[in-house]
Amino acid sequence: MSQGSGFITERYIVNGDDFHAAGSASSAMKKLLRSIGVPPEAIRRAAICMYEGEINMVIHACGGEAEVSFDGEYITIHLADKGPGIENPQLALKEGYSTATDEIRELGFGAGMGLPNMKRNSDELEMESVLGEGTTIVMKIKV
Amino acid sequence: MTIRDIRELLGAQVLCGEDNMDQVVLSACGSDLMSDVLAYVKEQSVLLTGLVNPQVMRTAEMMDMRCIVFVRGKKPDGAMLDLADSHGMVVMNTPLRMYTACGRLYAGGLKGEDA
Ligand SMILES: Nc1ncnc2c1ncn2[C@@H]1O[C@H](COP(=O)(O)OP(=O)(O)O)[C@@H](O)[C@H]1O
Ligand SMILES: [Mg+2]
């Protein structure tokens, strides 16, 4: 963790083989943002973005990495995975679109609301995905 | 209403967070779909659900909720309770089904965000 004059960056590894542990990076991020005095409403939005992104990396991409930074104005969440990629990112952002299995649905996710939730709770969302190589998502949340 | 009142109305058993029963809560939501909770919850501090896995605790944590009620007598395991306890949440379970549990709380004055 680097910290100084309101600027902070932290990296998290998202383990891909354990659905039960999913959310631990989001939890750590939330704690970090709280410790540096980010207002609760911005923390809530960042937490939703990060958590849905983390769940997606676990259920769709065998895990990945997250980098979170705060520059005093924006919280930036950078998610990167080496999963299968998304064939049609525009379609994936539509509410209700999902390739999740019944097994995932039984766990309370897989309704195709994750990416829409991430878009709604961020001020900017950029997604780049290459089939067979992976997916990168950058979200900015204005504090 | 306090979390203690919720326990009374639901005839629920407290599984962790005994020390936090006097917190006041203003609204609740009932869902088995965590993405729904993440999409629609605003200030609700109580989650009623029939789903049992650690992501229920995580979802409640992300949304700053104070109390989780498992309906139909569902029982979370020790690791799940530890997770909730570490965030000061009260966890309880009630033998009631979702509809009845929500109805009792609603009739008792605990509203949803949209009512
Ligand atoms: N990191 C990812 N890697 C590969 N595919 C993904 C990833 N994130 C999302 N997707 C694809 O986009 C779809 C929609 O995602 P989302 O809105 O979170 O819904 P859900 O996860 O409930 O299916 C997923 O079903 C999946 O096909
Ligand atoms: Mg998802």
Tab-separated table of C-alpha atoms in Angstrom, chain A residues 2 5 14 27 47-48 55 60 70 73 87 96 104 123 125:
chain	number	residue	atom	x	y	z
A	2	SER	CA	1.276	3.445	-0.878
A	5	SER	CA	-1.171	13.434	0.607
A	14	VAL	CA	-8.951	-12.520	-6.429
A	27	SER	CA	-14.232	-6.276	2.065
A	47	ALA	CA	-18.182	-1.626	-2.768
A	48	ILE	CA	-21.042	-2.640	-5.075
A	55	ILE	CA	-17.909	-12.226	-8.102
A	60	HIS	CA	-16.734	-16.413	-15.080
A	70	PHE	CA	-8.024	7.093	-4.673
A	73	GLU	CA	-11.509	13.069	-6.227
A	87	GLU	CA	-17.934	-12.191	-26.820
A	96	GLY	CA	-30.770	-9.862	-17.688
A	104	ILE	CA	-24.378	-20.131	-9.810
A	123	ASP	CA	-19.481	7.470	-12.993
A	125	LEU	CA	-17.057	2.270	-16.810
